[in-house]
Structures are given as structure tokens and as C-alpha cells.
CSV table of C-alpha atoms in Angstrom, one decimal:
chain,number,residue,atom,x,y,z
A,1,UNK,CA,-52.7,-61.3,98.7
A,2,UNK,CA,-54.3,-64.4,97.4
A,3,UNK,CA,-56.5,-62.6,94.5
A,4,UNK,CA,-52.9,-61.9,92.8
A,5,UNK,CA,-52.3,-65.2,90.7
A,6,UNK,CA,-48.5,-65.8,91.1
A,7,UNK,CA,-48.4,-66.5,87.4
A,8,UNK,CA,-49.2,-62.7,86.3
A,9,UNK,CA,-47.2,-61.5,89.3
A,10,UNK,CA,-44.3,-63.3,87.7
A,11,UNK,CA,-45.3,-61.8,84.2
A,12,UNK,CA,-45.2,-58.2,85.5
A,13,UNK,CA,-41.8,-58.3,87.1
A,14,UNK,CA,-40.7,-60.1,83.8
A,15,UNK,CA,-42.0,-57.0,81.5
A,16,UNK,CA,-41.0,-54.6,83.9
A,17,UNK,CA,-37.8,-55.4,84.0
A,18,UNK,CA,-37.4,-55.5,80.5
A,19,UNK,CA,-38.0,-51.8,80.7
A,20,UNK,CA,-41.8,-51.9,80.3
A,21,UNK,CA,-44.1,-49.3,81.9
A,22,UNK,CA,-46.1,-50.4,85.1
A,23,UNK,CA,-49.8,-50.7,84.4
A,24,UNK,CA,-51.1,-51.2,87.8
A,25,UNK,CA,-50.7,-47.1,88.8
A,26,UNK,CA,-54.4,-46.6,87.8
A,27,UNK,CA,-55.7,-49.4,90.3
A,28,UNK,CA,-53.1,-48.0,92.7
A,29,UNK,CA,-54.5,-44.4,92.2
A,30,UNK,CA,-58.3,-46.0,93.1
A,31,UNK,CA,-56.8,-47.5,96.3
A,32,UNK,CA,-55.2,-44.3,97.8
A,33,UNK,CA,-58.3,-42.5,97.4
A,34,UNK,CA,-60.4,-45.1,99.1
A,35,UNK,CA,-57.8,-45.4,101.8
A,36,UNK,CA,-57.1,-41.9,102.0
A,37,UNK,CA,-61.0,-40.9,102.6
A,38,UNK,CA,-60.6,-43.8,105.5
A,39,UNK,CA,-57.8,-42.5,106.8
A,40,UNK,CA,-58.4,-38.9,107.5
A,41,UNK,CA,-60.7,-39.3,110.3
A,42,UNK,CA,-59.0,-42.1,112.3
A,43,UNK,CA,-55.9,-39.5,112.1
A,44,UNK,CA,-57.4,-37.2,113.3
A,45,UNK,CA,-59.0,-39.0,116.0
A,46,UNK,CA,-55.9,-40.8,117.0
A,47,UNK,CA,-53.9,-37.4,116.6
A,48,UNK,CA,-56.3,-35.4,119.1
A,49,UNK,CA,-55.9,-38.5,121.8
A,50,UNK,CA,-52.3,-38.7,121.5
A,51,UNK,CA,-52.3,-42.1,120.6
A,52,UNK,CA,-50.3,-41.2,116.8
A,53,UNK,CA,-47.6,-42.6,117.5
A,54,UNK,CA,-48.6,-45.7,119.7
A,55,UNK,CA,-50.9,-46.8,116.4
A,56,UNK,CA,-47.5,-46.4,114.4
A,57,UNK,CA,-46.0,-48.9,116.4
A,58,UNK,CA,-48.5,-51.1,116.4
A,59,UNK,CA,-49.2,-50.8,112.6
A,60,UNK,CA,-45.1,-51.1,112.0
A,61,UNK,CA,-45.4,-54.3,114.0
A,62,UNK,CA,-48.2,-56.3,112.6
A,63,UNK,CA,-46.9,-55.5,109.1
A,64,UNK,CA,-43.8,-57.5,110.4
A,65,UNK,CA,-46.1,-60.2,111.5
A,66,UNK,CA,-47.8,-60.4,108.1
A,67,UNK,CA,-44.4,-60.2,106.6
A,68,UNK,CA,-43.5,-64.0,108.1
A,69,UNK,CA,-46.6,-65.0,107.9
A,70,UNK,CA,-46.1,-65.1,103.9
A,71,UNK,CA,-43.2,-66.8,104.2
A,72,UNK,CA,-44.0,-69.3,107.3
A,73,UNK,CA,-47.2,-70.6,105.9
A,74,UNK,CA,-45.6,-72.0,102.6
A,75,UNK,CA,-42.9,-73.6,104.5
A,76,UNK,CA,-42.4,-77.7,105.3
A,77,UNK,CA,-43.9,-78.9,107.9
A,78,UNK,CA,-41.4,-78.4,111.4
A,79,UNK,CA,-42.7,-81.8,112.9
A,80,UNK,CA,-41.2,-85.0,113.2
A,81,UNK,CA,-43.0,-87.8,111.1
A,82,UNK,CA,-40.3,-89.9,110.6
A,83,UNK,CA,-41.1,-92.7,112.8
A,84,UNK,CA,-37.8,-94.3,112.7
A,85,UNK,CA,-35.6,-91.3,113.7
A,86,UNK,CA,-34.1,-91.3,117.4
A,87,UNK,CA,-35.8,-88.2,118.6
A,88,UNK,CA,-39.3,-89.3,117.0
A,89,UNK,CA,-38.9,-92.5,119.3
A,90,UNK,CA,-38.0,-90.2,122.4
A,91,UNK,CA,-40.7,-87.7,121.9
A,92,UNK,CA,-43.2,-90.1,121.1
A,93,UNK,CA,-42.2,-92.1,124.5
A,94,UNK,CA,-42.4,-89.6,126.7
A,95,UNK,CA,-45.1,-87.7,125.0
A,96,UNK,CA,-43.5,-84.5,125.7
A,97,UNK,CA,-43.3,-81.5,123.0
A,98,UNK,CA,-40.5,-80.7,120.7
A,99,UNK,CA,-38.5,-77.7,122.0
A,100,UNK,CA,-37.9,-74.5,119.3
A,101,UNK,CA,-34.3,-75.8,118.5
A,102,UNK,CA,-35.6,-79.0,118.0
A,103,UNK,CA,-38.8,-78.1,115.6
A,104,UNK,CA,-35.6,-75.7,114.1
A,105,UNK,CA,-33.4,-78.8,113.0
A,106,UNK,CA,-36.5,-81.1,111.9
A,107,UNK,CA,-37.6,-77.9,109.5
A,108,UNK,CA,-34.4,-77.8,108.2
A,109,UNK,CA,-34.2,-81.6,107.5
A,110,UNK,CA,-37.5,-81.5,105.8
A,111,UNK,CA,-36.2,-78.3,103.7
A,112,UNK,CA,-32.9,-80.7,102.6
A,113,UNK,CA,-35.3,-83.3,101.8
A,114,UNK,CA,-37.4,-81.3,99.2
A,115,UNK,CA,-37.2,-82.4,95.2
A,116,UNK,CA,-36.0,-79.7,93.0
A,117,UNK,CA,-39.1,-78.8,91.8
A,118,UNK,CA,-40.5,-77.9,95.5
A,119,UNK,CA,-38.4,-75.2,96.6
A,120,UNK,CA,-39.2,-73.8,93.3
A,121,UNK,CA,-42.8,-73.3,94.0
A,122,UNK,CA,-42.2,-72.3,97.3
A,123,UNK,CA,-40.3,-69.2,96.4
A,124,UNK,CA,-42.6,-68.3,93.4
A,125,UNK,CA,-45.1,-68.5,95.9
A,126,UNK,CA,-43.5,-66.4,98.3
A,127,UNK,CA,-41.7,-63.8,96.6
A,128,UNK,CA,-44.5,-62.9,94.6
A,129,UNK,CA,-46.8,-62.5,98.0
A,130,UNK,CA,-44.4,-60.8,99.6
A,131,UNK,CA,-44.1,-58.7,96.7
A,132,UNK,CA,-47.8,-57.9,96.3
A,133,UNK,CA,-47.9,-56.9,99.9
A,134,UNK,CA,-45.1,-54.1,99.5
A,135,UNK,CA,-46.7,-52.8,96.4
A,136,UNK,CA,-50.0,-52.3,98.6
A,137,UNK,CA,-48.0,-51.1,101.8
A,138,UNK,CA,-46.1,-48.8,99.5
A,139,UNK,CA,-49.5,-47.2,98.8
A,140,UNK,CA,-50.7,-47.5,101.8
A,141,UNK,CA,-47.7,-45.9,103.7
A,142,UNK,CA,-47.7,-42.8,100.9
A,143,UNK,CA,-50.8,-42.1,101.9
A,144,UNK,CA,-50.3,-42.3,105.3
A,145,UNK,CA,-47.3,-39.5,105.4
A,146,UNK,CA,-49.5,-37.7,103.0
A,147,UNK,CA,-52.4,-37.4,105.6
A,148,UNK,CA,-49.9,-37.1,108.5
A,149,UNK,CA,-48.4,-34.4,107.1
A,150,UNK,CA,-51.3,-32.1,106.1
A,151,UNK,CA,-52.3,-32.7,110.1
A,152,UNK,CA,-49.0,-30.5,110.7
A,153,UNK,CA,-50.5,-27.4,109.3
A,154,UNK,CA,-53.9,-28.2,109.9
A,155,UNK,CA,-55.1,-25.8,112.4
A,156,UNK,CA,-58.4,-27.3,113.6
A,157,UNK,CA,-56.6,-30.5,114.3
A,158,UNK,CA,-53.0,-29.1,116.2
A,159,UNK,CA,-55.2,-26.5,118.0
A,160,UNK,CA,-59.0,-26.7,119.2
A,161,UNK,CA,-61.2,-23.9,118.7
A,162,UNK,CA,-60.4,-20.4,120.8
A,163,UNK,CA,-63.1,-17.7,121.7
A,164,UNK,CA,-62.0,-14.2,120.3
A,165,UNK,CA,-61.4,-12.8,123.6
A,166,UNK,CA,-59.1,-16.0,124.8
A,167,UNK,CA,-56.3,-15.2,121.9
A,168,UNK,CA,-54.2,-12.4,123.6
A,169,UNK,CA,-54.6,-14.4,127.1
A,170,UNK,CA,-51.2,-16.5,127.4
A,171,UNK,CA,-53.2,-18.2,130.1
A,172,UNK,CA,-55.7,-19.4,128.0
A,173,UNK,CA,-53.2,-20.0,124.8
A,174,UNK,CA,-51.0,-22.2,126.8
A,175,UNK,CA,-53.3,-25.8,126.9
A,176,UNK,CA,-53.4,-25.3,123.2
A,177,UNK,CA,-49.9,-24.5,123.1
A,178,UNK,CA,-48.5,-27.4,125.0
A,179,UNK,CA,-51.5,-29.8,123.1
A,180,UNK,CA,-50.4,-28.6,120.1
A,181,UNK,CA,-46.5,-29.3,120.7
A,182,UNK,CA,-47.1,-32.8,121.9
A,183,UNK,CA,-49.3,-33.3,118.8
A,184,UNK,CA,-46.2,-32.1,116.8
A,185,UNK,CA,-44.3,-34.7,118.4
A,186,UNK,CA,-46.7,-37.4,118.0
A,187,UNK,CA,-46.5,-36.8,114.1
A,188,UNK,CA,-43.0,-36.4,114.0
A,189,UNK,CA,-42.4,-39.6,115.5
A,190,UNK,CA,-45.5,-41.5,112.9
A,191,UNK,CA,-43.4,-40.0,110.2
A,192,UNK,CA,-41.1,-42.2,110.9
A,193,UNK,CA,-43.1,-44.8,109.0
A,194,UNK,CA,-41.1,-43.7,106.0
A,195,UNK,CA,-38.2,-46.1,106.8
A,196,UNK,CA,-41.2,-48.8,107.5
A,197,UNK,CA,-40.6,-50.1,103.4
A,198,UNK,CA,-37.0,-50.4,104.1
A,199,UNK,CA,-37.5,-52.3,107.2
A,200,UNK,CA,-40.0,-54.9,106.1
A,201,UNK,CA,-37.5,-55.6,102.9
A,202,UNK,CA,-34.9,-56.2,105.4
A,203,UNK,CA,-36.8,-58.6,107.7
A,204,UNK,CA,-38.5,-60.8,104.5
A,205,UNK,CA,-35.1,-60.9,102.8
A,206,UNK,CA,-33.7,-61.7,106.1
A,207,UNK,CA,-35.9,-64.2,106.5
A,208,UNK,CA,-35.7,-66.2,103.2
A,209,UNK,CA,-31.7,-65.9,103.2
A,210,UNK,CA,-32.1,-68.4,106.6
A,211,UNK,CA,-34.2,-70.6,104.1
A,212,UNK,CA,-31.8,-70.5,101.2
A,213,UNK,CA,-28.9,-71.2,103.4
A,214,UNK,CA,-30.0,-74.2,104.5
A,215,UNK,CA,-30.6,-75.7,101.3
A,216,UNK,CA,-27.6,-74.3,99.9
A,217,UNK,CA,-25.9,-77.9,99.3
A,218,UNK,CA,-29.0,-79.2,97.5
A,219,UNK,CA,-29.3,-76.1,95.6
A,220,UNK,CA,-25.3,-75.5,93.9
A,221,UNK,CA,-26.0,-79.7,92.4
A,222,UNK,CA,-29.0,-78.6,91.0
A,223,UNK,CA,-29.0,-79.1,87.0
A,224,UNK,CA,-28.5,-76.5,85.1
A,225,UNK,CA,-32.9,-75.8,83.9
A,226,UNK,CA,-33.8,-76.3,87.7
A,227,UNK,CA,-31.1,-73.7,89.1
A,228,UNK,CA,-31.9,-71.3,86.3
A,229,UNK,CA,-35.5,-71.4,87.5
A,230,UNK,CA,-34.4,-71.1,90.8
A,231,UNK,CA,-31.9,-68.2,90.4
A,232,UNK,CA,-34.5,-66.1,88.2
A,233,UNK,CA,-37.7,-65.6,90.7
A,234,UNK,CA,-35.1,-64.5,93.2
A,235,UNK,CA,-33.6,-61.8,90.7
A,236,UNK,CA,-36.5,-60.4,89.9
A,237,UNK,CA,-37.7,-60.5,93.6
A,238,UNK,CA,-34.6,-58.2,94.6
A,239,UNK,CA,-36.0,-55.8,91.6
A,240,UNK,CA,-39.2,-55.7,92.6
A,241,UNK,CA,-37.9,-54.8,96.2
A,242,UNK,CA,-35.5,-52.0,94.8
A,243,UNK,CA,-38.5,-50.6,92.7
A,244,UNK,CA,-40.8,-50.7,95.4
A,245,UNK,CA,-38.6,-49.2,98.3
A,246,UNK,CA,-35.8,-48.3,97.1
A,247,UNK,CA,-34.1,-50.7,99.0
A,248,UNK,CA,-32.7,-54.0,97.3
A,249,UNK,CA,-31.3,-55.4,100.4
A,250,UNK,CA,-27.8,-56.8,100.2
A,251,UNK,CA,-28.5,-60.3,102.3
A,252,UNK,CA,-30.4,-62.4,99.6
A,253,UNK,CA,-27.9,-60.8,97.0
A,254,UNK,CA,-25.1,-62.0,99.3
A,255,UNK,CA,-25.9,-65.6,99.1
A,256,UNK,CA,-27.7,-66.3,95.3
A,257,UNK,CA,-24.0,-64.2,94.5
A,258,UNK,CA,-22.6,-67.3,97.1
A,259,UNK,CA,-24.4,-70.2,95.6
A,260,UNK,CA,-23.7,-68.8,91.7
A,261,UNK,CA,-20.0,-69.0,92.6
A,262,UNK,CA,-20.4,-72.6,93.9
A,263,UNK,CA,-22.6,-73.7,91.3
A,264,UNK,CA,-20.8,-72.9,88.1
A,265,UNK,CA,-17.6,-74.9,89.2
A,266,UNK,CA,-19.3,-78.1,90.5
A,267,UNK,CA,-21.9,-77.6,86.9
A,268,UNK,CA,-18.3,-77.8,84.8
A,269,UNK,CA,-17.1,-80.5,86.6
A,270,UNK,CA,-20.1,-82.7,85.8
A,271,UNK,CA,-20.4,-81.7,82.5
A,272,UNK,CA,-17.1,-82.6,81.6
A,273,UNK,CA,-17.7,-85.9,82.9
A,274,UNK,CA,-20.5,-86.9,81.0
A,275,UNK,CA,-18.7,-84.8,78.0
A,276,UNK,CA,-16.3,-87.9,78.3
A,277,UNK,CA,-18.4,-90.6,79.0
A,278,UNK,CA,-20.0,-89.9,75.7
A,279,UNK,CA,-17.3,-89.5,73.6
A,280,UNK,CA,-15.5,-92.6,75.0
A,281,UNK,CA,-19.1,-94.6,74.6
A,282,UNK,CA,-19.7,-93.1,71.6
A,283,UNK,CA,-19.8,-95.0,68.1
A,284,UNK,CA,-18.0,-92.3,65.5
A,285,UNK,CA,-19.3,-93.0,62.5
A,286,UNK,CA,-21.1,-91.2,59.6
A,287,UNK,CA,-24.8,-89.7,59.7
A,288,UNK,CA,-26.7,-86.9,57.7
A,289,UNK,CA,-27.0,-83.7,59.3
A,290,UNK,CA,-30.6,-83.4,60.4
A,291,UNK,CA,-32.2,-79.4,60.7
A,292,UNK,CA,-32.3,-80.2,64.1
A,293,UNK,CA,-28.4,-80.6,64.1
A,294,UNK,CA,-28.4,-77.2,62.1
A,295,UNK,CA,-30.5,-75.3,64.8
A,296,UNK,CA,-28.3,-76.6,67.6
A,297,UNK,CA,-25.0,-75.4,65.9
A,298,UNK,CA,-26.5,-72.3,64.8
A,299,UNK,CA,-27.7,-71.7,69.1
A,300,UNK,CA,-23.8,-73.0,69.9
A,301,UNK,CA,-22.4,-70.5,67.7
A,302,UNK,CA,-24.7,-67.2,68.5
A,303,UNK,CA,-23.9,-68.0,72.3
A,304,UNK,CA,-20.0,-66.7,71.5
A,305,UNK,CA,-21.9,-63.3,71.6
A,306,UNK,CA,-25.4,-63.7,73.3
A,307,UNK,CA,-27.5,-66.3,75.2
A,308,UNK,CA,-30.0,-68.3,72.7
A,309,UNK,CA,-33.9,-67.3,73.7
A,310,UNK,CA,-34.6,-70.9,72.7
A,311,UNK,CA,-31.7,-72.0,75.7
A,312,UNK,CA,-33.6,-69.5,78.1
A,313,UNK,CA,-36.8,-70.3,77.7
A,314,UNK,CA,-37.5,-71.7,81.0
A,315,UNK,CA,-36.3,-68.4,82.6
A,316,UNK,CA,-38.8,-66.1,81.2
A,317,UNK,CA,-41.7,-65.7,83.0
A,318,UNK,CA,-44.0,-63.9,80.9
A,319,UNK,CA,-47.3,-65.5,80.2
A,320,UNK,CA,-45.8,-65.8,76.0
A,321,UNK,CA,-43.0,-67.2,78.0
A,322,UNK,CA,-44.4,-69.5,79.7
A,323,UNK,CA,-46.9,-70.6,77.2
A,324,UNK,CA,-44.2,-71.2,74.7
A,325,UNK,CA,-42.1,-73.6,77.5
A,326,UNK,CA,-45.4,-75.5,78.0
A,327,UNK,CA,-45.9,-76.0,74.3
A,328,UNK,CA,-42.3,-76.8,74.0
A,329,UNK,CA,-42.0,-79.2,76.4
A,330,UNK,CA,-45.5,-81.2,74.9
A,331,UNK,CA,-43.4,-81.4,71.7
A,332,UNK,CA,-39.8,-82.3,72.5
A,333,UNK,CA,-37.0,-82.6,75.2
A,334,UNK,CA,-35.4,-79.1,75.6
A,335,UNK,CA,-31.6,-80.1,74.0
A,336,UNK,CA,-29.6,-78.2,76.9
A,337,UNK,CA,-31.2,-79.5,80.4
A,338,UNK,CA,-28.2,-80.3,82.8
A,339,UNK,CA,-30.4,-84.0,83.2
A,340,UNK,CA,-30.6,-84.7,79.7
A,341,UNK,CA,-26.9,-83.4,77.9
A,342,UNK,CA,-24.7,-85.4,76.7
């Protein structure tokens, strides 16, 4: 998936889910075609050597594979290299290898121990190749059921060829009879690849709810900018996998729905403090209102009714979007970061 930059992965979820049509059916019309004129033949090879269903298995399960793979290879390293830790010193003595619960508790360490800004481009990176991959399986499993499905009625591939004088001879019928039922079987049990979309959403989501709950701590006394940047890729992530299977999945909602909950209370108790440590530190005298000071109570009092683009900007992830953040930044301090208010 790495010819899809994340950056126009990220811009396509963002315009699609402000209701904007999806451009990339053409490409995915090409891509069925080439697959499908693949396809047919190994079908029907694997269909006439009743080996339909095995290859469904075996498909189901490397897409799993692949699944983990996007999410494994972005992940922190899950060995020791603190030198000063007690188990570094043990291992390291006797020169023998971590065990899996062992590798599991250093992994989650280093997760704890990532800056804000690194878990952020770990799940941009992994949502959105995870995401590209279901957009192709999604075309790729269409075509699948299409081409298993036209085997069904397909005569020269559920029954060979019979000699004129074999078809009234229930002798002769029965081979192709009883290949013909198995063969029904075989596809019946490959059309099962249908709930393979479902599945796979299950298992990444699954898997990256194991990774936000171990930095769930870190993540509710994030600042305000770096948990909006973190809560947005995952929101559009969930759309992308509703839009794409049908299927939103309820774990990662579960816990972002967990970690909002936590965050906002913990967010107002900080921001009241430094609220007062201003106000008791502050020197209350008079100064001209600058433009600046206009714009800010102008955002203050249209968020009564709606959220300020210029607040948001950092959420949208639009290539205009993102642009306009960069450009933004280069000029001045966003007023509203968590690290810089008040």
C-alpha cells in the first residue's frame, strides 16, 4: 500500500466525509477487470480440483496476516535497550531470549514512553494503510463472489462434457452428478468470503484498541491541539471502515468514546488552573484593543453556536487544510493550544 501517500489518504476521508463523491471508482473499475480476467481461470481450475474452498481459507488467512503486518511494522521496537533496567541486566547475563510476555511488557513501556507527536504518526500511518488495503480487498472480494457465482450456473465448469448417448444413462450421469454436488459445496462454502470485510475490520480494530489502551494514561493528559489530532484520524478511520464494509466495529469506538470521557474532565481541571494562575499573576491595567483582540472575541463568541474553523484547523486533513495549518503556524502561535493558553 505504500504508493498511497498518507497525506492524500487523509484528504479523501476528510472530503468524503464531508459528503463529497468518491473519485477513486474509475481506478477501482480498471482493477476489477484486470483482476477479474485473472481470476476466471484459476477458479475454474481450483473449482474442477476441489480445492475452492481450501484456497478460501488460505486467502482469508493471509489477508489476516497482512492485516497485522500494517499495524506491527509501525510499532516501537519490543526489545529491551535500556541498559539499566533489572531484566536488561538478567537477560544480558545469561544471554538467554526474552520470552512473549516479556517482549509484551517492554512494547508497552516503549509505547508509554512515546512524545505526543509519535503515536500521532503512527496511527496516520496505520489507519490509512489499513484503510487502503480494504478499499482494494473490497474490490477484490466483489470480484471474487462475482466469478464464484457465475461458476454456479456455469455448465462447462459444474459438469464436464457428456456424449449424446451417455445423457439418459443414470450410470453414466451419476460421476457428474456427485462432481457437480461437491463442486456446489465447494462454492457455497468460498462464498463465505462475504463476511471476510467484516472480519478483517474486526481483527485490525481489535488490534489497535490493544495499542490505544495501553497508552490510554498518556493520551487523556494530552493538550488539547495534540488530542484533537489524535481523536480525528481515528474518526475518520471508523468511517472509512463503515463505508467500506459496512461494518464500523464497536471496539475502537468503545475506547476513543472511553478516553473522550476522561479527557474532557482532567482538560477543565487544568485549564482552570492556569485560568487562575493568570488572573492572580496578572497586571489589570489599561491597553488598546488590538484586531487581534477583536478576532479572538469574535471566535469566543461564534463558538456559543458553532466551533470556529480557525480553532479547528489542525483537525482538518484536507490538503487546503493542511496547507493553511503549515502557513499558519510559519506566521504565528495558534491562540487556543492546550500548551500555549492562558
Amino acid at each position: 500500500m505504500s504508493d498511497a501517500p498518507p497525506r492524500d489518504t487523509l484528504t479523501r476521508w476528510t472530503q468524503y466525509a464531508r459528503g463529497a463523491t468518491d473519485d477513486t471508482s474509475s481506478i477501482s473499475i480498471m482493477m476489477a477487470e484486470r483482476l477479474r480476467e485473472e481470476l476466471i481461470p484459476v477458479l475454474q481450475g481450483l473449482g474442477q480440483s476441489q480445492y475452492l474452498a481450501a484456497a478460501s481459507t488460505t486467502f482469508r488467512e493471509a489477508v489476516i496476516r497482512e492485516m497485522k503486518s500494517l499495524i506491527r511494522q509501525h510499532l516501537p521496537s519490543s526489545t529491551n535497550n535500556d541498559s539499566e533496567s533489572v531484566t536488561s541486566a538478567s537477560m544480558r547475563a545469561s544471554g538467554r531470549r526474552p520470552t512473549q510476555q516479556e517482549m509484551s511488557n517492554i512494547l508497552s513501556r516503549n509505547l508509554r514512553a512515546l512524545s505526543p507527536e509519535d503515536p500521532e504518526a503512527f496511527f496516520i500511518k496505520v489507519y490509512c494503510g489499513i484503510g487502503e488495503a480494504l478499499r482494494r480487498l473490497s474490490v477484490q472480494v466483489k470480484v471474487l463472489l462475482d466469478v464464484i457465482s457465475g461458476m454456479k450456473t456455469s455448465s462447462n465448469v459444474l459438469t464436464p462434457v457428456q456424449s449424446p448417448g451417455s445423457k439418459g444413462d443414470p450410470a453414466v450421469r451419476s460421476p457428474s452428478l456427485s462432481m457437480g454436488y461437491i463442486l456446489q459445496k465447494e462454492i457455497t462454502q468460498a462464498l463465505n468470503m462475504s463476511s471476510l470485510l467484516v472480519q478483517v475490520v474486526d481483527k485490525a480494530q481489535s488490534e489497535i484498541t490493544k495499542v490505544l489502551r495501553v497508552r490510554t494514561e498518556q493520551t487523556v493528559r494530552l493538550g488539547l491541539t495534540h488530542f484533537l489530532s489524535y481523536f480525528t484520524p481515528n474518526g475518520l478511520f471508523v468511517n472509512e471502515c463503515e463505508a467500506v464494509s459496512g461494518h464500523p466495529g464497536e471496539a475502537l469506538k468503545g475506547i476513543v468514546n472511553n478516553q473522550i470521557h476522561d479527557f474532557i474532565p482532567l482538560m477543565h481541571e487544568v485549564e482552570n488552573q492556569k485560568l487562575v494562575q493568570k488572573l492572580e499573576s496578572e497586571k489589570w491595567e489599561r491597553i488598546d484593543f488590538k484586531p487581534q483582540d477583536a478576532l479572538i472575541l469574535a471566535h469566543s463568541v461564534q463558538s456559543m453556536t458553532t466551533d470556529p474553523s480557525a480553532w479547528l484547523g489542525y483537525t482538518d486533513f484536507s490538503t487546503a487544510g493542511l496547507e493553511a495549518e503549515e502557513l499558519n503556524l510559519q506566521k504565528t502561535p495558534h491562540p487556543y493550544r492546550a500548551d500555549e493558553c492562558c
